[in-house]
Short mmCIF file of C-alpha atoms and ligand atoms in Angstrom, two decimals:
data_model
loop_
_atom_site.label_atom_id
_atom_site.label_comp_id
_atom_site.label_asym_id
_atom_site.label_seq_id
_atom_site.Cartn_x
_atom_site.Cartn_y
_atom_site.Cartn_z
CA UNK A 111 27.44 24.72 7.31
CA UNK A 112 30.11 22.79 5.52
CA UNK A 113 30.21 19.26 4.85
CA UNK A 114 32.67 18.77 7.83
CA UNK A 115 29.72 19.25 10.10
CA UNK A 116 27.51 16.17 8.89
CA UNK A 117 30.56 14.17 10.70
CA UNK A 118 28.94 14.95 13.61
CA UNK A 119 25.83 12.99 12.32
CA UNK A 120 26.91 9.95 11.28
CA UNK A 121 27.52 6.70 13.82
CA UNK A 122 29.18 3.82 14.10
CA UNK A 123 26.67 1.06 14.72
CA UNK A 124 24.66 3.04 11.82
CA UNK A 125 27.81 2.18 9.82
CA UNK A 126 27.25 -1.03 7.07
CA UNK A 127 29.40 -2.05 4.78
CA UNK A 128 27.66 -4.73 3.23
CA UNK A 129 24.21 -4.59 2.77
CA UNK A 130 21.81 -7.69 2.98
CA UNK A 131 18.63 -6.24 1.33
CA UNK A 132 18.43 -7.28 -2.35
CA UNK A 133 14.55 -4.84 -2.72
CA UNK A 134 14.57 -1.16 -1.96
CA UNK A 135 11.96 -1.94 0.88
CA UNK A 136 14.52 -4.54 2.17
CA UNK A 137 17.60 -2.09 2.56
CA UNK A 138 14.86 0.30 3.94
CA UNK A 139 14.22 -1.98 7.39
CA UNK A 140 17.66 -3.24 7.66
CA UNK A 141 18.75 0.18 7.95
CA UNK A 142 15.73 1.60 10.05
CA UNK A 143 16.85 -1.88 12.21
CA UNK A 144 20.17 -0.57 12.83
CA UNK A 145 18.46 2.50 14.61
CA UNK A 146 16.91 0.52 16.93
CA UNK A 147 19.30 -2.37 17.74
CA UNK A 148 21.39 0.91 17.72
CA UNK A 149 19.16 2.00 20.61
CA UNK A 150 18.89 5.69 18.61
CA UNK A 151 15.12 5.24 18.06
CA UNK A 152 12.69 2.88 18.97
CA UNK A 153 9.68 2.48 17.05
CA UNK A 154 10.68 0.72 13.91
CA UNK A 155 7.28 0.94 12.24
CA UNK A 156 6.45 4.46 12.68
CA UNK A 157 10.27 5.53 10.68
CA UNK A 158 9.37 3.31 8.18
CA UNK A 159 6.16 3.82 7.44
CA UNK A 160 7.55 7.27 6.82
CA UNK A 161 10.52 6.74 4.62
CA UNK A 162 7.70 4.52 2.60
CA UNK A 163 5.66 7.40 2.58
CA UNK A 164 8.93 9.40 1.49
CA UNK A 165 9.10 7.05 -1.41
CA UNK A 166 6.17 7.59 -2.72
CA UNK A 167 5.84 11.22 -2.91
CA UNK A 168 9.06 10.26 -5.69
CA UNK A 169 12.32 8.03 -5.77
CA UNK A 170 15.16 8.88 -2.89
CA UNK A 171 17.12 7.43 -5.70
CA UNK A 172 19.20 10.97 -7.07
CA UNK A 173 21.25 9.20 -9.60
CA UNK A 174 24.47 8.26 -10.22
CA UNK A 175 24.43 4.73 -7.25
CA UNK A 176 23.07 6.64 -4.95
CA UNK A 177 20.12 7.11 -2.26
CA UNK A 178 19.03 9.58 0.24
CA UNK A 179 16.17 8.30 1.91
CA UNK A 180 15.26 10.73 4.62
CA UNK A 181 12.54 12.58 6.69
CA UNK A 182 11.40 13.94 10.07
CA UNK A 183 10.11 11.84 12.93
CA UNK A 184 8.34 12.76 16.10
CA UNK A 185 10.56 9.23 16.74
CA UNK A 186 13.94 10.83 16.58
CA UNK A 187 15.24 12.53 19.36
CA UNK A 188 18.18 14.03 17.02
CA UNK A 189 19.56 14.15 13.72
CA UNK A 190 20.87 10.68 12.55
CA UNK A 191 22.22 9.20 9.33
CA UNK A 192 22.84 5.77 8.43
CA UNK A 193 25.33 4.55 5.52
CA UNK A 194 24.94 1.69 3.84
CA UNK A 195 26.57 -0.06 0.67
CA UNK A 196 25.18 -2.46 -1.18
CA UNK A 197 27.74 -3.73 -3.69
CA UNK A 198 25.31 -5.67 -5.27
CA UNK A 199 23.34 -2.63 -6.27
CA UNK A 200 20.01 -2.22 -5.75
CA UNK A 201 16.93 -0.96 -7.77
CA UNK A 202 15.57 2.28 -5.99
CA UNK A 203 13.66 3.57 -9.27
CA UNK A 204 16.14 6.25 -8.93
CA UNK A 205 15.78 9.01 -11.59
CA UNK A 206 18.70 7.47 -14.10
CA UNK A 207 17.03 4.14 -13.69
CA UNK A 208 21.04 3.09 -12.37
CA UNK A 209 20.70 0.36 -9.02
CA UNK A 210 21.67 1.76 -5.84
CA UNK A 211 25.55 1.50 -4.02
CA UNK A 212 25.59 4.26 -1.95
CA UNK A 213 22.34 4.58 1.17
CA UNK A 214 22.17 7.34 2.90
CA UNK A 215 19.20 7.00 5.60
CA UNK A 216 18.86 10.92 6.98
CA UNK A 217 16.71 10.49 10.28
CA UNK A 218 15.75 14.08 11.86
CA UNK A 219 13.62 15.12 14.75
CA UNK A 220 10.41 17.79 13.80
CA UNK A 221 12.42 20.23 15.05
CA UNK A 222 16.24 20.87 16.06
CA UNK A 223 17.12 23.97 17.55
CA UNK A 224 20.48 24.90 14.70
CA UNK A 225 18.46 23.59 12.12
CA UNK A 226 20.47 21.28 10.12
CA UNK A 227 18.14 19.17 8.49
CA UNK A 228 17.48 20.54 4.79
CA UNK A 229 20.95 21.97 4.90
CA UNK A 230 22.42 18.45 5.46
CA UNK A 231 20.78 16.89 2.94
CA UNK A 232 21.98 20.07 0.60
CA UNK A 233 25.66 19.38 1.92
CA UNK A 234 25.20 15.69 1.06
CA UNK A 235 23.28 15.97 -2.19
CA UNK A 236 26.62 18.61 -3.59
CA UNK A 237 29.18 15.91 -2.19
CA UNK A 238 27.80 13.10 -3.29
CA UNK A 239 27.68 14.61 -7.24
CA UNK A 240 30.88 14.45 -7.62
CA UNK A 241 31.93 11.19 -9.05
CA UNK A 242 35.57 11.37 -7.38
CA UNK A 243 33.38 11.24 -3.39
CA UNK A 244 31.56 8.57 -4.61
CA UNK A 245 34.65 6.47 -6.21
CA UNK A 246 36.34 7.11 -2.72
CA UNK A 247 32.81 6.05 -0.61
CA UNK A 248 32.77 2.65 -2.34
CA UNK A 249 36.19 2.21 -2.18
CA UNK A 250 35.70 2.67 1.96
CA UNK A 251 35.02 -1.01 4.28
CA UNK A 252 35.23 1.09 7.52
CA UNK A 253 33.20 3.57 9.76
CA UNK A 254 37.16 5.50 10.40
CA UNK A 255 37.91 5.91 6.37
CA UNK A 256 34.16 6.84 6.14
CA UNK A 257 34.72 9.65 8.37
CA UNK A 258 37.87 10.73 7.28
CA UNK A 259 36.61 10.74 3.81
CA UNK A 260 33.69 13.25 5.25
CA UNK A 261 36.42 15.44 7.21
CA UNK A 262 39.11 16.45 5.02
CA UNK B 200 -3.64 -2.20 15.23
CA UNK B 201 -2.64 1.23 15.92
CA UNK B 202 -3.35 2.92 18.71
CA UNK B 203 -4.75 6.22 18.83
CA UNK B 204 -1.39 8.11 20.25
CA UNK B 205 0.81 6.22 17.30
CA UNK B 206 -1.99 7.49 14.22
CA UNK B 207 -1.66 11.17 15.84
CA UNK B 208 2.26 10.16 15.59
CA UNK B 209 2.15 9.11 12.51
CA UNK B 210 -0.17 12.03 11.83
CA UNK B 211 2.35 14.31 12.94
CA UNK B 212 5.34 13.01 11.04
CA UNK B 213 2.90 13.21 7.70
CA UNK B 214 2.69 16.93 7.86
CA UNK B 215 5.59 17.40 8.93
CA UNK B 216 7.00 15.82 5.30
CA UNK B 217 4.17 17.69 3.22
CA UNK B 218 5.74 21.04 5.19
CA UNK B 219 9.50 20.91 3.48
CA UNK B 220 8.43 18.79 -0.12
CA UNK B 221 8.71 22.42 -1.65
CA UNK B 222 12.73 22.57 0.03
CA UNK B 223 13.76 18.83 -0.32
CA UNK B 224 12.82 19.20 -4.21
CA UNK B 225 14.75 22.64 -4.50
CA UNK B 226 17.93 20.13 -2.93
CA UNK B 227 17.84 18.64 -6.62
CA UNK B 228 14.98 15.43 -5.28
CA UNK B 229 12.09 14.08 -6.92
CA UNK B 230 9.16 15.23 -5.79
CA UNK B 231 5.88 14.42 -7.99
CA UNK B 232 2.88 16.27 -7.96
CA UNK B 233 0.78 12.67 -7.52
CA UNK B 234 3.06 11.82 -5.00
CA UNK B 235 1.91 14.90 -2.77
CA UNK B 236 -1.82 14.00 -4.20
CA UNK B 237 -1.31 10.62 -2.22
CA UNK B 238 0.13 11.71 0.36
CA UNK B 239 -2.54 14.48 1.12
CA UNK B 240 -4.80 10.95 0.65
CA UNK B 241 -3.02 9.30 3.45
CA UNK B 242 -3.71 12.02 5.87
CA UNK B 243 -7.49 11.94 5.05
CA UNK B 244 -6.86 8.36 6.13
CA UNK B 245 -5.07 8.88 9.08
CA UNK B 246 -7.59 11.80 10.17
CA UNK B 247 -10.55 8.85 9.59
CA UNK B 248 -8.91 6.93 12.35
CA UNK B 249 -8.42 9.70 14.98
CA UNK B 250 -12.16 10.82 17.13
CA UNK B 251 -13.17 14.23 16.62
CA UNK B 252 -12.20 16.17 19.61
CA UNK B 253 -8.51 14.69 19.41
CA UNK B 254 -8.17 15.47 16.03
CA UNK B 255 -9.47 18.91 17.15
CA UNK B 256 -6.96 18.60 19.96
CA UNK B 257 -4.53 18.38 17.58
CA UNK B 258 -4.68 20.84 15.09
CA UNK B 259 -5.17 23.43 17.80
CA UNK B 260 -1.71 23.03 19.43
CA UNK B 261 -0.17 22.17 15.81
CA UNK B 262 -1.43 26.32 14.90
CA UNK B 263 0.14 27.77 18.34
CA UNK B 264 3.18 25.71 18.56
CA UNK B 265 3.83 24.33 15.16
CA UNK B 266 4.63 20.82 16.47
CA UNK B 267 1.20 19.33 18.89
CA UNK B 268 3.63 16.26 20.03
CA UNK B 269 6.56 16.78 21.61
CA UNK B 270 9.38 13.78 23.21
CA UNK B 271 9.47 13.66 26.90
CA UNK B 272 13.34 13.20 28.17
CA UNK B 273 13.69 11.76 31.71
CA UNK B 274 10.89 13.43 33.16
CA UNK B 275 10.48 16.41 31.25
CA UNK B 276 8.70 17.52 28.84
CA UNK B 277 10.55 19.03 25.72
CA UNK B 278 8.10 21.25 24.79
CA UNK B 279 7.72 23.83 27.81
CA UNK B 280 10.82 21.99 30.09
CA UNK B 281 8.37 21.44 32.63
CA UNK B 282 8.92 18.47 34.72
CA UNK B 283 6.39 15.43 34.49
CA UNK B 284 4.94 14.44 37.70
CA UNK B 285 5.70 11.02 38.16
CA UNK B 286 2.15 9.91 37.45
CA UNK B 287 1.45 10.73 34.33
CA UNK B 288 4.62 9.10 33.64
CA UNK B 289 4.14 6.02 34.63
CA UNK B 290 0.65 6.56 32.42
CA UNK B 291 2.36 7.57 29.81
CA UNK B 292 5.07 4.39 29.39
CA UNK B 293 2.22 2.21 30.56
CA UNK B 294 -0.92 2.71 28.43
CA UNK B 295 0.50 4.08 25.58
CA UNK B 296 -2.21 6.94 26.22
CA UNK B 297 -2.71 10.94 24.83
CA UNK B 298 -1.67 12.78 27.34
CA UNK B 299 -1.46 16.03 27.10
CA UNK B 300 1.25 17.96 29.65
CA UNK B 301 -0.08 20.41 32.19
CA UNK B 302 2.28 23.01 31.76
CA UNK B 303 2.15 23.75 27.39
CA UNK B 304 -0.80 21.68 26.95
CA UNK B 305 1.53 19.44 23.91
CA UNK B 306 0.66 15.73 23.89
CA UNK B 307 3.56 14.26 25.10
CA UNK B 308 5.38 11.66 23.49
CA UNK B 309 7.92 8.72 25.60
CA UNK B 310 10.55 8.55 23.00
CA UNK B 311 13.16 5.76 24.68
ZN1 LIG C 410 4.83 20.85 28.45
#
């Protein structure tokens, strides 16, 4: 799988240039709400419970100001990714203790024909391990620039 | 208070998570062993809220199909792609009850 293939899972309605949430729980709630208002998922509580459960196993803050909360849920019709930026930074109990500025929320159904879920998580981790990609993401403020960053 | 269908769905979501923890860890994510224990405990709690026959139904379906609960899209079961009768769809939407597909037996979940 190539990083370009991921662009199909991003949605303009799920792009948040300036997160309001100040805590991990608030940000998870805020991004999950985007899935509801964008009509991608109907059950807010179910998804949020799943995300909290995932965080209880270990933080999804992978370091360098990045968090990739993720999970499969029966409530999701297809693999979809929300993106949010926080200029202030959010405490996420990340591996390196740093506050989180870039959040990718990856929601997948229980089963997908192409099985893109785990490869997508892997590609995101790989892409975000590069400092230049993180810096570019921090500089963008609209969905078109965001998508083109992943299309190069 | 969640209804039985919602608890079942939460259980399936948790089971999906448990199944892929090792793979997620290999991708570089933080997955702690004490976290796994907490998940197992959370599973016990959910299981305790589900009646024995329904839990048996879920476990049998899970062993047979991997996914015990499948979404309904339009009027079609996405497990076996059988068209569901209208009265079933009405029941599902109105009552949020546990209903098994007449074709494959899987538990149906209304996505929209
Ligand atoms: Zn069926």
